mmCIF file of C-alpha atoms in Angstrom:
data_model
loop_
_atom_site.group_PDB
_atom_site.id
_atom_site.type_symbol
_atom_site.label_atom_id
_atom_site.label_comp_id
_atom_site.label_asym_id
_atom_site.label_seq_id
_atom_site.Cartn_x
_atom_site.Cartn_y
_atom_site.Cartn_z
ATOM 1 C CA UNK A 268 -23.255 -7.978 7.924
ATOM 2 C CA UNK A 269 -22.831 -6.488 11.332
ATOM 3 C CA UNK A 270 -21.167 -9.761 12.654
ATOM 4 C CA UNK A 271 -18.659 -9.725 9.842
ATOM 5 C CA UNK A 272 -17.843 -6.031 10.237
ATOM 6 C CA UNK A 273 -17.402 -6.173 13.990
ATOM 7 C CA UNK A 274 -14.807 -9.002 13.600
ATOM 8 C CA UNK A 275 -12.162 -6.592 12.412
ATOM 9 C CA UNK A 276 -9.445 -6.429 12.820
ATOM 10 C CA UNK A 277 -8.582 -10.040 12.334
ATOM 11 C CA UNK A 278 -5.465 -11.322 14.275
ATOM 12 C CA UNK A 279 -2.590 -11.029 13.941
ATOM 13 C CA UNK A 280 -3.217 -7.388 13.495
ATOM 14 C CA UNK A 281 0.433 -6.170 13.341
ATOM 15 C CA UNK A 282 1.809 -8.794 10.990
ATOM 16 C CA UNK A 283 5.142 -7.898 9.152
ATOM 17 C CA UNK A 284 3.224 -7.037 6.107
ATOM 18 C CA UNK A 285 0.898 -4.736 7.948
ATOM 19 C CA UNK A 286 3.751 -3.049 9.496
ATOM 20 C CA UNK A 287 5.409 -2.574 5.907
ATOM 21 C CA UNK A 288 2.156 -1.109 4.801
ATOM 22 C CA UNK A 289 2.096 1.346 7.705
ATOM 23 C CA UNK A 290 5.607 2.334 6.837
ATOM 24 C CA UNK A 291 4.596 2.998 3.251
ATOM 25 C CA UNK A 292 1.674 5.187 3.992
ATOM 26 C CA UNK A 293 3.621 7.149 6.743
ATOM 27 C CA UNK A 294 6.872 7.557 4.970
ATOM 28 C CA UNK A 295 5.804 7.790 1.313
ATOM 29 C CA UNK A 296 2.799 9.829 1.672
ATOM 30 C CA UNK A 297 4.644 12.168 4.026
ATOM 31 C CA UNK A 298 7.112 12.738 1.282
ATOM 32 C CA UNK A 299 4.505 13.396 -1.402
ATOM 33 C CA UNK A 300 3.904 16.819 -0.034
ATOM 34 C CA UNK A 301 7.251 17.801 -1.451
ATOM 35 C CA UNK A 302 6.890 15.747 -4.614
ATOM 36 C CA UNK A 303 3.430 17.275 -5.557
ATOM 37 C CA UNK A 304 5.006 20.825 -5.161
ATOM 38 C CA UNK A 305 7.831 19.974 -7.583
ATOM 39 C CA UNK A 306 5.277 18.297 -10.046
ATOM 40 C CA UNK A 307 3.083 21.320 -10.055
ATOM 41 C CA UNK A 308 5.943 23.160 -11.916
ATOM 42 C CA UNK A 309 4.623 21.673 -15.123
ATOM 43 C CA UNK A 310 1.573 19.542 -14.357
ATOM 44 C CA UNK A 311 -1.605 21.110 -12.864
ATOM 45 C CA UNK A 312 -3.221 19.416 -9.957
ATOM 46 C CA UNK A 313 -6.153 17.393 -11.371
ATOM 47 C CA UNK A 314 -4.099 16.438 -14.511
ATOM 48 C CA UNK A 315 -1.068 15.524 -12.184
ATOM 49 C CA UNK A 316 -3.162 13.198 -10.080
ATOM 50 C CA UNK A 317 -5.381 11.761 -12.881
ATOM 51 C CA UNK A 318 -2.641 10.695 -15.007
ATOM 52 C CA UNK A 319 -0.674 9.354 -12.175
ATOM 53 C CA UNK A 320 -3.462 7.115 -10.936
ATOM 54 C CA UNK A 321 -4.591 5.886 -14.356
ATOM 55 C CA UNK A 322 -1.040 4.776 -15.323
ATOM 56 C CA UNK A 323 -0.549 3.178 -11.978
ATOM 57 C CA UNK A 324 -3.765 1.333 -12.205
ATOM 58 C CA UNK A 325 -3.263 0.167 -15.783
ATOM 59 C CA UNK A 326 0.291 -1.086 -14.956
ATOM 60 C CA UNK A 327 -0.867 -2.885 -11.873
ATOM 61 C CA UNK A 328 -3.948 -4.413 -13.637
ATOM 62 C CA UNK A 329 -1.687 -5.574 -16.574
ATOM 63 C CA UNK A 330 0.742 -7.144 -14.071
ATOM 64 C CA UNK A 331 -1.965 -8.904 -12.150
ATOM 65 C CA UNK A 332 -3.511 -10.189 -15.395
ATOM 66 C CA UNK A 333 -0.104 -11.550 -16.542
ATOM 67 C CA UNK A 334 0.037 -13.409 -13.196
ATOM 68 C CA UNK A 335 -3.405 -15.015 -13.911
ATOM 69 C CA UNK A 336 -5.797 -12.760 -11.936
ATOM 70 C CA UNK A 337 -9.136 -12.529 -13.328
ATOM 71 C CA UNK A 338 -10.568 -9.189 -14.514
ATOM 72 C CA UNK A 339 -13.125 -7.565 -12.087
ATOM 73 C CA UNK A 340 -16.770 -8.451 -12.949
ATOM 74 C CA UNK A 341 -19.387 -5.824 -13.775
ATOM 75 C CA UNK A 342 -20.394 -5.329 -10.116
ATOM 76 C CA UNK A 343 -16.874 -4.929 -8.987
ATOM 77 C CA UNK A 344 -16.130 -2.411 -11.675
ATOM 78 C CA UNK A 345 -19.280 -0.490 -10.368
ATOM 79 C CA UNK A 346 -18.021 -0.751 -6.736
ATOM 80 C CA UNK A 347 -14.541 0.469 -8.016
ATOM 81 C CA UNK A 348 -16.148 3.508 -9.922
ATOM 82 C CA UNK A 349 -18.087 4.414 -6.639
ATOM 83 C CA UNK A 350 -15.126 4.012 -4.328
ATOM 84 C CA UNK A 351 -12.606 5.639 -6.712
ATOM 85 C CA UNK A 352 -14.973 8.611 -7.430
ATOM 86 C CA UNK A 353 -15.267 9.171 -3.668
ATOM 87 C CA UNK A 354 -11.535 8.569 -2.585
ATOM 88 C CA UNK A 355 -9.703 9.879 -5.543
ATOM 89 C CA UNK A 356 -12.165 12.124 -7.361
ATOM 90 C CA UNK A 357 -13.617 13.606 -4.237
ATOM 91 C CA UNK A 358 -10.794 13.122 -1.786
ATOM 92 C CA UNK A 359 -7.756 13.926 -3.951
ATOM 93 C CA UNK A 360 -9.481 16.293 -6.211
ATOM 94 C CA UNK A 361 -11.170 18.270 -3.523
ATOM 95 C CA UNK A 362 -7.852 18.628 -1.739
ATOM 96 C CA UNK A 363 -6.167 19.778 -4.865
ATOM 97 C CA UNK A 364 -8.900 22.376 -5.510
ATOM 98 C CA UNK A 365 -8.919 23.503 -1.850
ATOM 99 C CA UNK A 366 -4.971 23.968 -1.823
ATOM 100 C CA UNK A 367 -5.227 26.853 -4.208
ATOM 101 C CA UNK A 368 -6.984 29.066 -1.745
ATOM 102 C CA UNK A 369 -6.675 27.293 1.731
ATOM 103 C CA UNK A 370 -3.574 27.777 3.921
ATOM 104 C CA UNK A 371 -1.499 24.564 4.241
ATOM 105 C CA UNK A 372 -2.052 24.544 8.178
ATOM 106 C CA UNK A 373 -5.848 24.368 7.612
ATOM 107 C CA UNK A 374 -5.449 21.557 5.011
ATOM 108 C CA UNK A 375 -3.384 19.474 7.459
ATOM 109 C CA UNK A 376 -5.783 20.213 10.387
ATOM 110 C CA UNK A 377 -8.815 19.045 8.263
ATOM 111 C CA UNK A 378 -7.100 15.864 7.077
ATOM 112 C CA UNK A 379 -6.116 15.030 10.660
ATOM 113 C CA UNK A 380 -9.832 14.816 11.455
ATOM 114 C CA UNK A 381 -10.220 11.951 8.859
ATOM 115 C CA UNK A 382 -9.759 9.099 11.532
ATOM 116 C CA UNK A 383 -12.607 10.709 13.702
ATOM 117 C CA UNK A 384 -14.781 10.946 10.442
ATOM 118 C CA UNK A 385 -14.123 7.277 9.557
ATOM 119 C CA UNK A 386 -14.820 6.044 13.315
ATOM 120 C CA UNK A 387 -18.119 8.148 13.213
ATOM 121 C CA UNK A 388 -19.215 6.496 9.787
ATOM 122 C CA UNK A 389 -18.283 3.129 11.079
ATOM 123 C CA UNK A 390 -20.851 3.514 13.795
ATOM 124 C CA UNK A 391 -23.488 2.940 11.156
ATOM 125 C CA UNK A 392 -22.299 -0.667 11.055
ATOM 126 C CA UNK A 393 -22.050 -0.718 14.806
ATOM 127 C CA UNK A 394 -18.184 -0.919 14.627
ATOM 128 C CA UNK A 395 -16.828 0.951 17.704
ATOM 129 C CA UNK A 396 -13.052 1.609 18.030
ATOM 130 C CA UNK A 397 -11.419 0.476 21.315
ATOM 131 C CA UNK A 398 -10.404 2.920 24.013
ATOM 132 C CA UNK A 399 -6.755 2.806 23.151
ATOM 133 C CA UNK A 400 -7.606 3.592 19.606
ATOM 134 C CA UNK A 401 -9.847 6.574 20.497
ATOM 135 C CA UNK A 402 -7.060 7.720 22.892
ATOM 136 C CA UNK A 403 -4.488 7.536 19.988
ATOM 137 C CA UNK A 404 -6.983 9.455 17.653
ATOM 138 C CA UNK A 405 -7.383 12.232 20.372
ATOM 139 C CA UNK A 406 -3.540 12.539 21.098
ATOM 140 C CA UNK A 407 -2.528 12.395 17.432
ATOM 141 C CA UNK A 408 -5.068 15.083 16.538
ATOM 142 C CA UNK A 409 -3.851 17.260 19.349
ATOM 143 C CA UNK A 410 -0.408 16.874 18.096
ATOM 144 C CA UNK A 411 -1.262 17.840 14.564
ATOM 145 C CA UNK A 412 -3.090 20.976 15.758
ATOM 146 C CA UNK A 413 -0.022 21.945 17.704
ATOM 147 C CA UNK A 414 2.174 21.438 14.652
ATOM 148 C CA UNK A 415 -0.150 23.797 12.627
ATOM 149 C CA UNK A 416 0.104 26.682 15.094
ATOM 150 C CA UNK A 417 1.459 29.643 13.231
ATOM 151 C CA UNK A 418 0.876 28.072 9.867
ATOM 152 C CA UNK A 419 -1.345 29.773 7.253
ATOM 153 C CA UNK A 420 -5.128 29.368 8.073
ATOM 154 C CA UNK A 421 -6.519 31.611 5.293
ATOM 155 C CA UNK A 422 -9.443 30.159 3.191
ATOM 156 C CA UNK A 423 -11.937 31.072 0.791
ATOM 157 C CA UNK A 424 -15.570 29.817 1.251
ATOM 158 C CA UNK A 425 -15.263 27.494 -1.766
ATOM 159 C CA UNK A 426 -11.753 26.242 -0.702
ATOM 160 C CA UNK A 427 -13.132 25.609 2.828
ATOM 161 C CA UNK A 428 -16.063 23.683 1.522
ATOM 162 C CA UNK A 429 -13.817 21.699 -0.868
ATOM 163 C CA UNK A 430 -11.384 20.524 1.737
ATOM 164 C CA UNK A 431 -14.325 19.580 4.049
ATOM 165 C CA UNK A 432 -15.976 17.735 1.202
ATOM 166 C CA UNK A 433 -12.668 16.102 0.385
ATOM 167 C CA UNK A 434 -12.140 14.678 3.867
ATOM 168 C CA UNK A 435 -15.782 13.392 3.941
ATOM 169 C CA UNK A 436 -15.698 11.619 0.549
ATOM 170 C CA UNK A 437 -12.305 10.096 1.381
ATOM 171 C CA UNK A 438 -13.538 8.786 4.682
ATOM 172 C CA UNK A 439 -16.894 7.525 3.214
ATOM 173 C CA UNK A 440 -14.954 5.780 0.334
ATOM 174 C CA UNK A 441 -12.752 4.102 2.805
ATOM 175 C CA UNK A 442 -15.633 2.705 5.074
ATOM 176 C CA UNK A 443 -17.723 1.673 2.068
ATOM 177 C CA UNK A 444 -14.700 -0.287 0.531
ATOM 178 C CA UNK A 445 -14.380 -2.207 3.913
ATOM 179 C CA UNK A 446 -18.227 -2.616 4.632
ATOM 180 C CA UNK A 447 -20.539 -2.458 1.616
ATOM 181 C CA UNK A 448 -18.784 -2.314 -1.837
ATOM 182 C CA UNK A 449 -16.177 -5.017 -2.107
ATOM 183 C CA UNK A 450 -13.570 -4.665 -4.898
ATOM 184 C CA UNK A 451 -12.063 -7.611 -6.890
ATOM 185 C CA UNK A 452 -9.734 -9.689 -5.014
ATOM 186 C CA UNK A 453 -6.265 -8.418 -4.046
ATOM 187 C CA UNK A 454 -4.363 -5.884 -6.142
ATOM 188 C CA UNK A 455 -6.751 -6.248 -9.101
ATOM 189 C CA UNK A 456 -9.242 -4.544 -7.110
ATOM 190 C CA UNK A 457 -6.959 -1.653 -6.100
ATOM 191 C CA UNK A 458 -5.998 -1.358 -9.809
ATOM 192 C CA UNK A 459 -9.603 -1.046 -10.865
ATOM 193 C CA UNK A 460 -10.162 1.670 -8.266
ATOM 194 C CA UNK A 461 -7.091 3.758 -9.372
ATOM 195 C CA UNK A 462 -8.260 3.431 -13.011
ATOM 196 C CA UNK A 463 -11.779 4.532 -12.322
ATOM 197 C CA UNK A 464 -10.872 7.277 -9.864
ATOM 198 C CA UNK A 465 -8.025 8.398 -12.040
ATOM 199 C CA UNK A 466 -10.529 8.792 -15.095
ATOM 200 C CA UNK A 467 -12.782 10.842 -12.842
ATOM 201 C CA UNK A 468 -9.823 13.109 -12.006
ATOM 202 C CA UNK A 469 -9.094 13.421 -15.723
ATOM 203 C CA UNK A 470 -12.703 14.676 -16.310
ATOM 204 C CA UNK A 471 -12.228 17.161 -13.641
ATOM 205 C CA UNK A 472 -8.936 18.305 -15.275
ATOM 206 C CA UNK A 473 -10.840 18.699 -18.647
ATOM 207 C CA UNK A 474 -13.716 20.456 -17.117
ATOM 208 C CA UNK A 475 -11.256 22.899 -15.271
ATOM 209 C CA UNK A 476 -9.419 23.595 -18.573
ATOM 210 C CA UNK A 477 -6.160 22.341 -17.227
ATOM 211 C CA UNK A 478 -3.171 21.603 -19.547
ATOM 212 C CA UNK A 479 0.456 20.725 -18.688
ATOM 213 C CA UNK A 480 3.302 22.814 -19.578
ATOM 214 C CA UNK A 481 5.119 21.317 -22.551
ATOM 215 C CA UNK A 482 7.948 20.385 -22.553
ATOM 216 C CA UNK A 483 7.848 19.725 -18.863
ATOM 217 C CA UNK A 484 10.685 20.601 -16.481
ATOM 218 C CA UNK A 485 12.947 17.478 -15.691
ATOM 219 C CA UNK A 486 12.300 18.100 -11.988
ATOM 220 C CA UNK A 487 8.515 17.994 -12.593
ATOM 221 C CA UNK A 488 8.816 14.698 -14.553
ATOM 222 C CA UNK A 489 10.929 13.082 -11.884
ATOM 223 C CA UNK A 490 8.533 14.054 -9.150
ATOM 224 C CA UNK A 491 5.569 12.871 -11.168
ATOM 225 C CA UNK A 492 7.216 9.465 -11.751
ATOM 226 C CA UNK A 493 7.907 9.305 -7.914
ATOM 227 C CA UNK A 494 4.269 9.843 -7.280
ATOM 228 C CA UNK A 495 3.277 7.192 -9.827
ATOM 229 C CA UNK A 496 5.465 4.523 -8.437
ATOM 230 C CA UNK A 497 5.697 5.339 -4.824
ATOM 231 C CA UNK A 498 2.673 7.545 -4.056
ATOM 232 C CA UNK A 499 0.127 5.270 -6.111
ATOM 233 C CA UNK A 500 1.640 1.865 -6.817
ATOM 234 C CA UNK A 501 3.152 1.464 -3.391
ATOM 235 C CA UNK A 502 1.530 3.679 -0.792
ATOM 236 C CA UNK A 503 -2.130 3.746 -2.052
ATOM 237 C CA UNK A 504 -2.135 -0.089 -2.463
ATOM 238 C CA UNK A 505 -0.621 -0.262 1.056
ATOM 239 C CA UNK A 506 -3.512 1.896 2.390
ATOM 240 C CA UNK A 507 -6.105 -0.321 0.768
ATOM 241 C CA UNK A 508 -4.480 -3.395 2.098
ATOM 242 C CA UNK A 509 -4.607 -1.953 5.714
ATOM 243 C CA UNK A 510 -8.347 -1.126 5.218
ATOM 244 C CA UNK A 511 -8.874 -4.716 4.354
ATOM 245 C CA UNK A 512 -6.747 -6.276 7.103
ATOM 246 C CA UNK A 513 -6.841 -3.868 10.058
ATOM 247 C CA UNK A 514 -8.767 -1.267 11.909
ATOM 248 C CA UNK A 515 -9.700 1.985 9.971
ATOM 249 C CA UNK A 516 -8.089 3.975 12.802
ATOM 250 C CA UNK A 517 -4.709 2.481 12.275
ATOM 251 C CA UNK A 518 -5.113 2.551 8.542
ATOM 252 C CA UNK A 519 -5.680 6.337 8.621
ATOM 253 C CA UNK A 520 -2.914 6.916 11.213
ATOM 254 C CA UNK A 521 -0.978 8.432 8.220
ATOM 255 C CA UNK A 522 -2.912 11.595 8.642
ATOM 256 C CA UNK A 523 -1.040 12.162 11.898
ATOM 257 C CA UNK A 524 2.382 10.946 10.780
ATOM 258 C CA UNK A 525 2.485 12.625 7.328
ATOM 259 C CA UNK A 526 2.800 16.221 8.740
ATOM 260 C CA UNK A 527 5.792 15.098 10.816
ATOM 261 C CA UNK A 528 7.469 13.505 7.914
ATOM 262 C CA UNK A 529 6.896 16.614 5.746
ATOM 263 C CA UNK A 530 8.406 18.689 8.537
ATOM 264 C CA UNK A 531 11.627 16.509 8.799
ATOM 265 C CA UNK A 532 11.914 16.617 5.022
ATOM 266 C CA UNK A 533 11.536 20.366 5.114
ATOM 267 C CA UNK A 534 14.461 20.558 7.382
ATOM 268 C CA UNK A 535 16.566 18.079 5.591
ATOM 269 C CA UNK A 536 15.779 19.112 1.998
ATOM 270 C CA UNK A 537 14.472 22.580 2.191
ATOM 271 C CA UNK A 538 16.756 24.054 4.887
ATOM 272 C CA UNK A 539 13.637 25.025 7.077
ATOM 273 C CA UNK A 540 14.041 25.676 10.902
ATOM 274 C CA UNK A 541 12.003 23.937 13.385
ATOM 275 C CA UNK A 542 11.070 25.241 16.817
ATOM 276 C CA UNK A 543 11.054 23.513 20.115
ATOM 277 C CA UNK A 544 7.278 23.645 20.154
ATOM 278 C CA UNK A 545 7.171 21.853 16.778
ATOM 279 C CA UNK A 546 9.419 18.976 17.885
ATOM 280 C CA UNK A 547 7.103 18.632 21.045
ATOM 281 C CA UNK A 548 4.094 18.454 18.662
ATOM 282 C CA UNK A 549 5.890 15.742 16.609
ATOM 283 C CA UNK A 550 6.442 13.718 19.762
ATOM 284 C CA UNK A 551 2.855 13.988 20.865
ATOM 285 C CA UNK A 552 1.830 12.822 17.340
ATOM 286 C CA UNK A 553 4.080 9.735 17.749
ATOM 287 C CA UNK A 554 2.551 9.055 21.217
ATOM 288 C CA UNK A 555 -0.768 8.960 19.519
ATOM 289 C CA UNK A 556 0.267 6.542 16.909
ATOM 290 C CA UNK A 557 1.919 4.328 19.575
ATOM 291 C CA UNK A 558 -1.405 4.270 21.505
ATOM 292 C CA UNK A 559 -3.234 3.123 18.310
ATOM 293 C CA UNK A 560 -0.645 0.426 17.578
ATOM 294 C CA UNK A 561 -0.995 -0.769 21.138
ATOM 295 C CA UNK A 562 -4.805 -0.806 20.788
ATOM 296 C CA UNK A 563 -4.696 -2.837 17.667
ATOM 297 C CA UNK A 564 -2.089 -5.208 19.165
ATOM 298 C CA UNK A 565 -4.109 -5.881 22.128
ATOM 299 C CA UNK A 566 -7.207 -6.685 20.008
ATOM 300 C CA UNK A 567 -5.104 -8.958 17.857
ATOM 301 C CA UNK A 568 -4.281 -11.260 20.893
#
């Protein structure tokens, strides 16, 4: 197992498909901050995310089945339930709960630590990131912390515990999907994970007493559909593909880029004003990502 694990990433690490998947997680997930805000007008957080992942998972599974893919076996469904519970139920659900009482700046700062958490968990399998990747993580994290200066850092104890647990469960689920709990082959595995994780989120929605506003606002419906198609079907599948075909550090680089994308969208759509320090922080984040790309490219030679 150690030998197989340490062989990642497999060359060529930066294939065109990998670059497209990176673009999806960077750009699409960066835009979901705004989409989630609009969807919350009518759809509460657990319900919003649970329905979006269940629908995306069912659509993807039906499509793959129509193309001749086999259904996951019992063990693969079990693995999908474990990974989906950790990544979607714990990661997405915990973040949604935390955002009710935790300032946005603190949420972003916590999420930016995910690459370090993943790197630390990978050490259990004796998988050590390269020096360039570690340097990229450090530079990217420092840029995100600069970007959050002056943002809200208020937090309740419960919210703080929730965001910390969300980051840990997302990181653990990411690593286990790579190392110990293989899903069904290809997109069928990602579909099963979304279905299982989405059902866990629906249970959380029921336990929390959530219910959508009816009839929903057209803007909320449009944002929800965007999250289903782009946030779940495209970006989440892209992230899982990255976990399977490149290093965990590069796969999780979206945690650095997303705040920058959200900042740019805030300027373009929300009419927000950005200071010189924030632009500098965005540049530092991009330097960190370049270092990680450089490190993976070097390993792929």
